Short mmCIF file of C-alpha atoms and ligand atoms in Angstrom, two decimals:
data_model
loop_
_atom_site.label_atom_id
_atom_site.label_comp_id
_atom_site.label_asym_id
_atom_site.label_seq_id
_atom_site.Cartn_x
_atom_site.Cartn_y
_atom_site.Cartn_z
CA UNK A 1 -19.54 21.10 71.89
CA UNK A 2 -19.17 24.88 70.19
CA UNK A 3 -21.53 27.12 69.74
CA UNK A 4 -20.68 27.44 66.49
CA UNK A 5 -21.94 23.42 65.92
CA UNK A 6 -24.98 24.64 67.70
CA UNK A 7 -25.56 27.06 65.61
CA UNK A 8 -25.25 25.16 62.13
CA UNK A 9 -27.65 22.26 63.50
CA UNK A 10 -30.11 25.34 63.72
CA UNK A 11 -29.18 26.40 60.17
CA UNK A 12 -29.74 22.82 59.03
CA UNK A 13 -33.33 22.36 60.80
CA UNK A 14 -34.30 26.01 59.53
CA UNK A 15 -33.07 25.44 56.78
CA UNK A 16 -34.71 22.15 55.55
CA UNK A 17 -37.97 23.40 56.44
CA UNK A 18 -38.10 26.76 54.68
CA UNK A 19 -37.76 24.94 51.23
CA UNK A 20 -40.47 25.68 48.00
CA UNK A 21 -43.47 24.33 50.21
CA UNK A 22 -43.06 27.65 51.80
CA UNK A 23 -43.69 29.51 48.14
CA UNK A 24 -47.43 27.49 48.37
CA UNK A 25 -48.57 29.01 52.04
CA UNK A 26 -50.01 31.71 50.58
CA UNK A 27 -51.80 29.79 47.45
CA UNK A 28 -52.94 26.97 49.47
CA UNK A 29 -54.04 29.56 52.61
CA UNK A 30 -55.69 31.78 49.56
CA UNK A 31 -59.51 32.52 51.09
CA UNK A 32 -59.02 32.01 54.35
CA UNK A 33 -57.65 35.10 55.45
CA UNK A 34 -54.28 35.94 57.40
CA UNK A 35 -56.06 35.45 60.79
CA UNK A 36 -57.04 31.76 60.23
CA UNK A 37 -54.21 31.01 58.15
CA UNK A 38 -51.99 32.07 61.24
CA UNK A 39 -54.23 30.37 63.87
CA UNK A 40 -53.77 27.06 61.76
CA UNK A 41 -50.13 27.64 61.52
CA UNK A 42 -49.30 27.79 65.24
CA UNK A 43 -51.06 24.75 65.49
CA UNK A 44 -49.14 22.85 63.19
CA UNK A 45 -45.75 24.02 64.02
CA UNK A 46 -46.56 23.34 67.57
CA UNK A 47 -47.42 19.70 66.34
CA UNK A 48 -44.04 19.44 64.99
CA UNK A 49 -42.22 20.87 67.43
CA UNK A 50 -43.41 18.41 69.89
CA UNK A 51 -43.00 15.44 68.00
CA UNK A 52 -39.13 16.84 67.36
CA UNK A 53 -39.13 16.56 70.98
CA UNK A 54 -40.17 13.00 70.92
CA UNK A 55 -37.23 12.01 68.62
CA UNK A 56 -35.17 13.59 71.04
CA UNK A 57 -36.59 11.74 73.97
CA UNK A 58 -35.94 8.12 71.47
CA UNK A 59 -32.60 9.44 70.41
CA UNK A 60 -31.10 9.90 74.33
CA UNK A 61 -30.94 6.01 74.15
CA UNK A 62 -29.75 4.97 71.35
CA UNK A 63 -25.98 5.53 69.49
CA UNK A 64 -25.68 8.74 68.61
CA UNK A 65 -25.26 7.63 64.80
CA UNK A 66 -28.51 5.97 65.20
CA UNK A 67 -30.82 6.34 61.65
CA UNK A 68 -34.61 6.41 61.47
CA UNK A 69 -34.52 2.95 60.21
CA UNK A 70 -32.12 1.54 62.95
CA UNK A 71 -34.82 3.19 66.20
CA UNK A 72 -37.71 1.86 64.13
CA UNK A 73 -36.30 -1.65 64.11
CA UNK A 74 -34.96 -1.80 68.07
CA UNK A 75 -38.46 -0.45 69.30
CA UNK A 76 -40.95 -1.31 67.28
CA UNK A 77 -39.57 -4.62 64.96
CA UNK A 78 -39.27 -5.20 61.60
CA UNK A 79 -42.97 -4.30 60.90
CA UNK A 80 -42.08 -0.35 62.30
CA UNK A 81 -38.84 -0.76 60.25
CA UNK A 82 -40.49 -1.61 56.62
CA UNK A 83 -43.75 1.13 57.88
CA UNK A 84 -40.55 3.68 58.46
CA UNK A 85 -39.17 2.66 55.11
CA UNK A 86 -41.81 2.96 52.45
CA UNK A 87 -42.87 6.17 54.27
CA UNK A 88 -39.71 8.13 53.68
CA UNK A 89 -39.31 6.78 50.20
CA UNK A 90 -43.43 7.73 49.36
CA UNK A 91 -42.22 11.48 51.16
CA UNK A 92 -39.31 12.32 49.23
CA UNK A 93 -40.92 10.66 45.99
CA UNK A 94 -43.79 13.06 46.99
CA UNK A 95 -41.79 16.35 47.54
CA UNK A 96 -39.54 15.11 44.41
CA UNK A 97 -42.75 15.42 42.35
CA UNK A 98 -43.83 18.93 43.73
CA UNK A 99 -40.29 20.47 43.25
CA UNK A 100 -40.10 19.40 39.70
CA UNK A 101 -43.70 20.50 38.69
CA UNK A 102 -42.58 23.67 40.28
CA UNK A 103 -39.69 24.15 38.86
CA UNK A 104 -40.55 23.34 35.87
CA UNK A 105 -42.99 25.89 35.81
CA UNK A 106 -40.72 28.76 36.52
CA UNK A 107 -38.20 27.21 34.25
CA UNK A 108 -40.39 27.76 31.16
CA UNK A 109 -42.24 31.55 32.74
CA UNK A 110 -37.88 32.34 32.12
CA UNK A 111 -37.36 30.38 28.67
CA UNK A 112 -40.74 32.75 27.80
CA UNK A 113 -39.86 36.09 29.09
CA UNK A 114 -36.07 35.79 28.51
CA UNK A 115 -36.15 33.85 25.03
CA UNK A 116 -39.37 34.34 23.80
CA UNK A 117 -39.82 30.66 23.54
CA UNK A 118 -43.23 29.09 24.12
CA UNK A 119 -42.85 25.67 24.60
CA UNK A 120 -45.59 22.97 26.70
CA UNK A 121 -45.02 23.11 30.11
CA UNK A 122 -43.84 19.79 29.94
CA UNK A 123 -39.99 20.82 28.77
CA UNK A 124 -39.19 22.92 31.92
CA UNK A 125 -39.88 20.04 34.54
CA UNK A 126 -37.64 17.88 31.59
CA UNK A 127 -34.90 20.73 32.26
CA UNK A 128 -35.50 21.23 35.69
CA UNK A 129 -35.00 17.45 36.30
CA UNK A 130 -31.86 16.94 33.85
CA UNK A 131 -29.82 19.96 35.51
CA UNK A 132 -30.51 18.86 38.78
CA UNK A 133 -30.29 15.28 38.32
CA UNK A 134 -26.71 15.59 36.68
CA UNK A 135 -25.59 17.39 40.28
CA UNK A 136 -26.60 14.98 42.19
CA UNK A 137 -25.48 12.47 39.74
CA UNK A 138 -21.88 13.90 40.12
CA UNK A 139 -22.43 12.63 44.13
CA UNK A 140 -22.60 14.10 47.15
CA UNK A 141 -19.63 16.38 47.32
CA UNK A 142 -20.64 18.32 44.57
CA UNK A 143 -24.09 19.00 45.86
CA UNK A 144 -22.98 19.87 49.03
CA UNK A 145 -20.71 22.19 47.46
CA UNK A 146 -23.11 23.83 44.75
CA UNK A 147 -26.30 23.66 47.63
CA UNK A 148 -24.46 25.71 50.29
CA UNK A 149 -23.43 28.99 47.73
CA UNK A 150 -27.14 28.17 46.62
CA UNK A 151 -28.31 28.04 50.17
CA UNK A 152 -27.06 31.48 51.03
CA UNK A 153 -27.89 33.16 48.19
CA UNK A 154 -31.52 31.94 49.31
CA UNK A 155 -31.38 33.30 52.43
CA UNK A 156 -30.31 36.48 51.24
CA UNK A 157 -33.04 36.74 48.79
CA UNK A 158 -35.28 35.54 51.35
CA UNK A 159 -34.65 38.49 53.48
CA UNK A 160 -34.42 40.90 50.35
CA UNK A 161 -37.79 40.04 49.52
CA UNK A 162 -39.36 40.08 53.00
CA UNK A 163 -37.60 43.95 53.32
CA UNK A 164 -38.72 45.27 50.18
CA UNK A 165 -42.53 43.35 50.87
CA UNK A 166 -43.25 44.51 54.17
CA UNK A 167 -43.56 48.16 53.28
CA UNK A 168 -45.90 47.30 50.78
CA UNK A 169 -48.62 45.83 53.09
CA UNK A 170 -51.70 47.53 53.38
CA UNK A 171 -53.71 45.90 56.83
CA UNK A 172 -57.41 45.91 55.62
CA UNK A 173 -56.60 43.06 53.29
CA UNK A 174 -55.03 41.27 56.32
CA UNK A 175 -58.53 41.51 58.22
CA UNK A 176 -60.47 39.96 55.51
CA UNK A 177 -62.64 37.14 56.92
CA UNK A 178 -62.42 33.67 55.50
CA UNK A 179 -64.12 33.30 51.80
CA UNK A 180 -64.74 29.71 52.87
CA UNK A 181 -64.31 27.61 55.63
CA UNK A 182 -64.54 24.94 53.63
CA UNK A 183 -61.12 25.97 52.41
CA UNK A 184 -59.20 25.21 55.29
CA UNK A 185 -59.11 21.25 54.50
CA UNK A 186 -57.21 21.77 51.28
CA UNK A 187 -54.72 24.52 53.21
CA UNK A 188 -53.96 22.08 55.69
CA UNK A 189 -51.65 19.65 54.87
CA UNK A 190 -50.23 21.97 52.47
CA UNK A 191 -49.38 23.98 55.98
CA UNK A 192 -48.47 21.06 57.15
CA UNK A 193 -45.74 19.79 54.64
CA UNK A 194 -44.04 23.29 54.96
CA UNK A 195 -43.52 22.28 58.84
CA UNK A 196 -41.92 19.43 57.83
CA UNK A 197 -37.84 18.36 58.62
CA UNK A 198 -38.23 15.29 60.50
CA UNK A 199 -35.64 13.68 58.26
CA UNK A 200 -32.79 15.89 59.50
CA UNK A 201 -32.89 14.31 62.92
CA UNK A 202 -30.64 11.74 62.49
CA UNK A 203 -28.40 14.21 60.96
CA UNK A 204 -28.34 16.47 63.68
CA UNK A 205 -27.98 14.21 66.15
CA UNK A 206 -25.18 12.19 64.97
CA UNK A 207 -23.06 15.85 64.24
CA UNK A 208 -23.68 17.35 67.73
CA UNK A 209 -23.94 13.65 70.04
CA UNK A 210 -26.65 12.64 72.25
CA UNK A 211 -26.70 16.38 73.97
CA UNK A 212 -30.46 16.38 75.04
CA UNK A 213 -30.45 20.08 76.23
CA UNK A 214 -28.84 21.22 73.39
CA UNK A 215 -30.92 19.15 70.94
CA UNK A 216 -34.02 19.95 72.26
CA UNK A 217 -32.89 24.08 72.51
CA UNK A 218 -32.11 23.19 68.32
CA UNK A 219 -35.61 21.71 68.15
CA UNK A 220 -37.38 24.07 69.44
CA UNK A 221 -36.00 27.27 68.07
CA UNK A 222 -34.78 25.49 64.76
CA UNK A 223 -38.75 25.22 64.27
CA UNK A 224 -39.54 28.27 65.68
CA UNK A 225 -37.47 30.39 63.10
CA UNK A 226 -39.32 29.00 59.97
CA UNK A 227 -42.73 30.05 62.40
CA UNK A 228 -41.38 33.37 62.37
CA UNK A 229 -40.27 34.02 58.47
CA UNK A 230 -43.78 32.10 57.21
CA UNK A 231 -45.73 34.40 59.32
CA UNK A 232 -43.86 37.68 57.82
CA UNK A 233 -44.56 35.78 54.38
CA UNK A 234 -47.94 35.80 54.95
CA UNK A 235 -48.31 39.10 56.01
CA UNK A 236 -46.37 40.37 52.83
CA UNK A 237 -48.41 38.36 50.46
CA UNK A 238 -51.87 38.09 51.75
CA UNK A 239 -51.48 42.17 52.73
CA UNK A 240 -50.62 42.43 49.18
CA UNK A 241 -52.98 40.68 47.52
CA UNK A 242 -56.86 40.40 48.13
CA UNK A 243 -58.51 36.57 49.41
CA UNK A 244 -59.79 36.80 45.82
CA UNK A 245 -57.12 37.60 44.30
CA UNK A 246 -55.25 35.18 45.65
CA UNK A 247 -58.22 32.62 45.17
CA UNK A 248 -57.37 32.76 41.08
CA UNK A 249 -54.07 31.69 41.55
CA UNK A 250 -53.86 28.07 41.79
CA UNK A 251 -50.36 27.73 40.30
CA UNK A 252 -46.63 28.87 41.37
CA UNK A 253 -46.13 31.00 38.53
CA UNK A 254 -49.34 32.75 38.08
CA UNK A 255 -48.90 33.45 42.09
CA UNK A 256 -45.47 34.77 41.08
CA UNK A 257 -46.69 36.54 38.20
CA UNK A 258 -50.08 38.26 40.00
CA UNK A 259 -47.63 39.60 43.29
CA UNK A 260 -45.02 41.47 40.84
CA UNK A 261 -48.41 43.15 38.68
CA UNK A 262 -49.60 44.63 41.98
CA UNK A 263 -45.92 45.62 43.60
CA UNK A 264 -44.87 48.62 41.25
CA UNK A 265 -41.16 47.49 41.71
CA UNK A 266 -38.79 45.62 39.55
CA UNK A 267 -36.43 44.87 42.33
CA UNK A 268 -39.35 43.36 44.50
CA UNK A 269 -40.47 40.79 41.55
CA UNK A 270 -37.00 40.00 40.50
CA UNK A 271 -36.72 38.94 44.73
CA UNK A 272 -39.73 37.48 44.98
CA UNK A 273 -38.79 35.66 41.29
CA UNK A 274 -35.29 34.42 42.62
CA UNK A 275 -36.21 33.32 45.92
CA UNK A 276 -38.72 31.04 44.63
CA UNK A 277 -36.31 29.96 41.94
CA UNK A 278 -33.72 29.09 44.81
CA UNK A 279 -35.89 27.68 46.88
CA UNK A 280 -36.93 25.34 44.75
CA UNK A 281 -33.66 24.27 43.25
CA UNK A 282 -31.83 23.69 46.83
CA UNK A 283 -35.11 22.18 47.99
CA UNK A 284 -35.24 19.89 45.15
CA UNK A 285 -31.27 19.24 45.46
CA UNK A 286 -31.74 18.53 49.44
CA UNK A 287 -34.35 16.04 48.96
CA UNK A 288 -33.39 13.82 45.37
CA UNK A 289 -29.80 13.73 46.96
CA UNK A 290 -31.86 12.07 50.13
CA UNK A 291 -34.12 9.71 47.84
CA UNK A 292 -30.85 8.62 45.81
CA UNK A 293 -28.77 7.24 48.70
CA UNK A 294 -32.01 5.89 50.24
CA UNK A 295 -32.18 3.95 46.70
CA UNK A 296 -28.62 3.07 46.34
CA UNK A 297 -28.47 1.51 49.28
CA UNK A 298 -31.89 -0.17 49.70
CA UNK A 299 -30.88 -1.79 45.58
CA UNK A 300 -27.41 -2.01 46.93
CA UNK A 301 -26.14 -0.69 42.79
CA UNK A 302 -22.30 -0.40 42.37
CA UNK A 303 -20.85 2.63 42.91
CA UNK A 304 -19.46 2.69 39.10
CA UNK A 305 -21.41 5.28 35.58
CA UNK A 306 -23.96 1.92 35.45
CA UNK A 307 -24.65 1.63 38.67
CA UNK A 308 -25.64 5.16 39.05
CA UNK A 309 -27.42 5.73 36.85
CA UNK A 310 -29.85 3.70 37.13
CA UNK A 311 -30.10 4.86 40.50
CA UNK A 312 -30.54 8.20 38.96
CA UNK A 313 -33.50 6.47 36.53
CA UNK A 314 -35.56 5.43 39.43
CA UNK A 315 -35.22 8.52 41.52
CA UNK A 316 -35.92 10.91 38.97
CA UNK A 317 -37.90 9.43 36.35
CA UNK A 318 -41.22 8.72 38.70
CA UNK A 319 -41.38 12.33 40.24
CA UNK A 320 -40.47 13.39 36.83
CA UNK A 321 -43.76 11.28 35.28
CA UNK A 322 -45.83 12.73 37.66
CA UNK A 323 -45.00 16.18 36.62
CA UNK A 324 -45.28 15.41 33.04
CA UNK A 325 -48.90 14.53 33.42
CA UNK A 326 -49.74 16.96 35.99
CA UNK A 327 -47.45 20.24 35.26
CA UNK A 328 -49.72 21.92 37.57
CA UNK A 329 -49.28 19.28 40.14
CA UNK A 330 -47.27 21.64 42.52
CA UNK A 331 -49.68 22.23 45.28
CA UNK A 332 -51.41 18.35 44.91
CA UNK A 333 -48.12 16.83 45.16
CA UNK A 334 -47.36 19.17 48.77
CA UNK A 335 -50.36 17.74 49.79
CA UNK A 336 -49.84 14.19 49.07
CA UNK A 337 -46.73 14.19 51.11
CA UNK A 338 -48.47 15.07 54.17
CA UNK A 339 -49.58 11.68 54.23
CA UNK A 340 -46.13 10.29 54.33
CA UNK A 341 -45.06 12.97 56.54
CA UNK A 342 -47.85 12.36 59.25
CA UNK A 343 -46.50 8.57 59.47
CA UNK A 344 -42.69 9.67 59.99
CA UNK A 345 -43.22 12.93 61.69
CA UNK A 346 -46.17 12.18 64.07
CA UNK A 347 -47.16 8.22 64.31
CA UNK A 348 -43.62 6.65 64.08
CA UNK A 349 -42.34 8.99 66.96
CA UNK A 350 -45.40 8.50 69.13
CA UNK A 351 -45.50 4.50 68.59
CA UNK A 352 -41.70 4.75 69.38
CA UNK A 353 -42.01 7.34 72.69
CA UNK A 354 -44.81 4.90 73.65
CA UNK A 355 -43.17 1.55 73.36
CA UNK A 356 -39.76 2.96 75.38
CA UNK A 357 -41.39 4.64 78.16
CA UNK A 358 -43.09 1.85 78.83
CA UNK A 359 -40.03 -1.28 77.92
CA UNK A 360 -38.25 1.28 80.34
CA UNK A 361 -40.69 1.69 83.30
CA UNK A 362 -41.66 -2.08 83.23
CA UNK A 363 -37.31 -2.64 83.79
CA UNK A 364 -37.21 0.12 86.50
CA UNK A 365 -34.72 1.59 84.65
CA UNK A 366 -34.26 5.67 84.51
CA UNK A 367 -36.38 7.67 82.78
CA UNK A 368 -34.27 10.45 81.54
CA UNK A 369 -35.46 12.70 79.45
CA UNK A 370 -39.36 12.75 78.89
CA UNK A 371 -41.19 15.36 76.62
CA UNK A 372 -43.92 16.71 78.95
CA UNK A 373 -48.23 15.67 78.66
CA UNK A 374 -47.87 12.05 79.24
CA UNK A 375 -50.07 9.85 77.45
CA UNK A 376 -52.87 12.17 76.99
CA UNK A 377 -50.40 14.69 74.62
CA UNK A 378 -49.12 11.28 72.72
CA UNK A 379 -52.74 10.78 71.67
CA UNK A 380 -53.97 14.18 71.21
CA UNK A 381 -50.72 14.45 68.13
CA UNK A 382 -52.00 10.99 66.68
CA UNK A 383 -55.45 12.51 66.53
CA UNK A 384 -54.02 15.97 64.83
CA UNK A 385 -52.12 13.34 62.62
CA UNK A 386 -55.40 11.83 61.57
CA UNK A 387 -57.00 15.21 61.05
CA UNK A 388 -54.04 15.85 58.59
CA UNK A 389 -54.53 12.65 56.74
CA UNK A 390 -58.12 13.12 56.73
CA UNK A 391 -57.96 17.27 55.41
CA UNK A 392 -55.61 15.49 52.24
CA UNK A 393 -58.16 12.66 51.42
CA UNK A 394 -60.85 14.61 51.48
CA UNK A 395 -59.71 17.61 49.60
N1 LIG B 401 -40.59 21.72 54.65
C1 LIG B 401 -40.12 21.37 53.33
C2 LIG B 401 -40.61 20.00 52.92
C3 LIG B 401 -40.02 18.89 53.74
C4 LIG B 401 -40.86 18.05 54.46
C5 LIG B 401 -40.35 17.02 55.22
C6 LIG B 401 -38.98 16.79 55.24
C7 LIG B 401 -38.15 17.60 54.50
C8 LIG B 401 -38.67 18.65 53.75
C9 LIG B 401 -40.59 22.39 52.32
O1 LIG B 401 -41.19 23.36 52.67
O2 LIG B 401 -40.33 22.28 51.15
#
């Protein structure tokens, strides 16, 4: 094993979870000030981090080209297996959604300020969807192709943007108390969502082999990167920006729109403006390339221009419905996925851990690997997962 496989599983965790959710920390965090925001953060990523470690602990056993949906049937049946199913499809549908009310929203703030065109916000999610959904039509090759020149240019106007923010900062707005408690069920599974990678697991594992120190080293600091970069985000915007300020801005663009007024530099909006444009577009490539595999194989469509696209027609045209009748939906539809997200990232890997350590101690055979806390850290995640579910229903 290189280091140089090490380091692009690392690329591929950090990189699926700094995607657009990251662009709604500070909207969904607005009020609560950069001290709670933070506190709820740590908690969160250390949620996810753990359970990461869990899929670890299931994955030592099994072939290293195991998928979700093959560990879900061995341990826990064809109940876990369907449970594992329709969460992943609800999540991506979910995220889907968000990315293309999103980016649909910038999509038209650029037809406006470039063209002068003001059209309803319903024909930029129509673009957004039709020039991504012809990529991934053209198949995988060509998204992988067109997401990786995409991907770097996002990290590069990732760290652009951070740079040129930073400076900018001024710390009394970062003391600001919380507006409203009250506020930190809605941030939550916002927060949350922006943790999430889960899905890449599989993927990792099966590229690098059933190394547990190495996977769990990728785990940890794979996690721990995004941690990092969503903190400095938060310090750049909410030092920017006052908790009410940030309060009126419930949607992406406005958000955008209100952090380039107060920054008296072009180069800083246009950063700020591409970076979220980026994000969302290899974000929304990453994840409708996911959901349209998941669907051609679960309708089992031929591979021929039929075939596909009406695999194309039910991957994009539900997320695509949503955003037509909520074009604000950005934020609601981040927060929706959370629920998905809880059952695949927290319950399914607990259930899982639970059922092997014990099939395993009951046969005397070797334990292995074993995340540490025992029991009592299995049910203290399921609880945080309920707290998560919880935050979404009743926001
Ligand atoms: N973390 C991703 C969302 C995501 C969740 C779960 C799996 C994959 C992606 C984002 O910020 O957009």
């Amino acid at each position: 094993m290189t280091q140089n496989k090490i380091f692009g599983s690392l690329l591929l965790i950090a990189g699926t979870t700094i995607g657009a959710g990251m662009l709604a920390l500070p909207i969904a965090s607005a009020g609560l000030g950069f001290g709670t925001s933070s506190a709820i953060m740590l908690i969160l990523w250390a949620l996810m981090a753990y359970t990461a470690l869990l899929m670890v602990e299931i994955h030592q056993f099994a072939p290293s080209d195991a998928s979700l949906n093959h560990l879900a049937q061995r341990l826990l049946g064809r109940k876990g297996q369907l449970i594992a199913n329709s969460a992943l499809m609800f999540l991506l549908y979910a995220l889907c959604a968000a990315y293309i009310a999103g980016g649909g929203e910038q999509v038209n703030q650029k037809l406006s300020t470039w063209l002068g065109l003001s059209l309803p916000p319903q024909a930029g999610a129509i673009l957004f969807t039709l020039l991504i959904g012809a990529i991934v039509g053209m198949g995988t090759h060509c998204v992988d192709l067109i997401n990786r020149g995409l991907f770097a240019l996002k990290l590069l106007a990732l760290l652009l943007m951070l740079a040129l923010l930073l400076p900018q900062v001024e710390s009394p707005h970062l003391l600001e108390l919380p507006l409203n408690q009250g506020l930190i069920i809605t941030a939550i599974p916002v927060i949350f969502t922006s943790f999430g990678f889960h899905g890449s697991i599989p993927s990792v594992v099966r590229y690098l082999g059933v190394e547990v120190k190495a996977l769990r080293r990728i785990m940890l600091l794979g996690s721990a990167l995004p941690l990092v970069i969503y903190l400095l985000w938060q310090v750049g915007s909410q030092g920017v920006l006052s908790q009410s300020q940030l309060l009126e801005n419930q949607s992406l663009s406005s958000f955008i729109n209100q952090l380039a007024s107060v920054l008296h530099s072009e180069y800083l909006s246009s950063a700020i403006s591409l970076f979220a444009d980026l994000a969302l577009a290899t974000s929304f490539l990453g994840v409708s390339l996911g959901l349209f595999d998941f669907m051609a194989s679960t309708l089992r469509r031929e591979d021929n221009f039929s075939g596909r696209s009406l695999t194309a027609a039910i991957t994009f045209l539900p997320p695509l419905g949503f955003a037509l009748f909520y074009p604000q939906g950005f934020i609601t539809a981040l927060g929706y996925a959370a629920i998905a997200l809880v059952i695949l990232a927290i319950f399914l890997p607990v259930a899982m851990v639970w059922t092997q350590r014990q099939t395993r101690d009951a046969a005397n055979m070797p334990t292995g690997y074993r995340v540490a806390g025992g029991k009592f850290t299995l049910m203290l995640a399921t609880l945080c997962g309920i707290v998560v579910i919880a935050a979404q229903m009743f926001s």
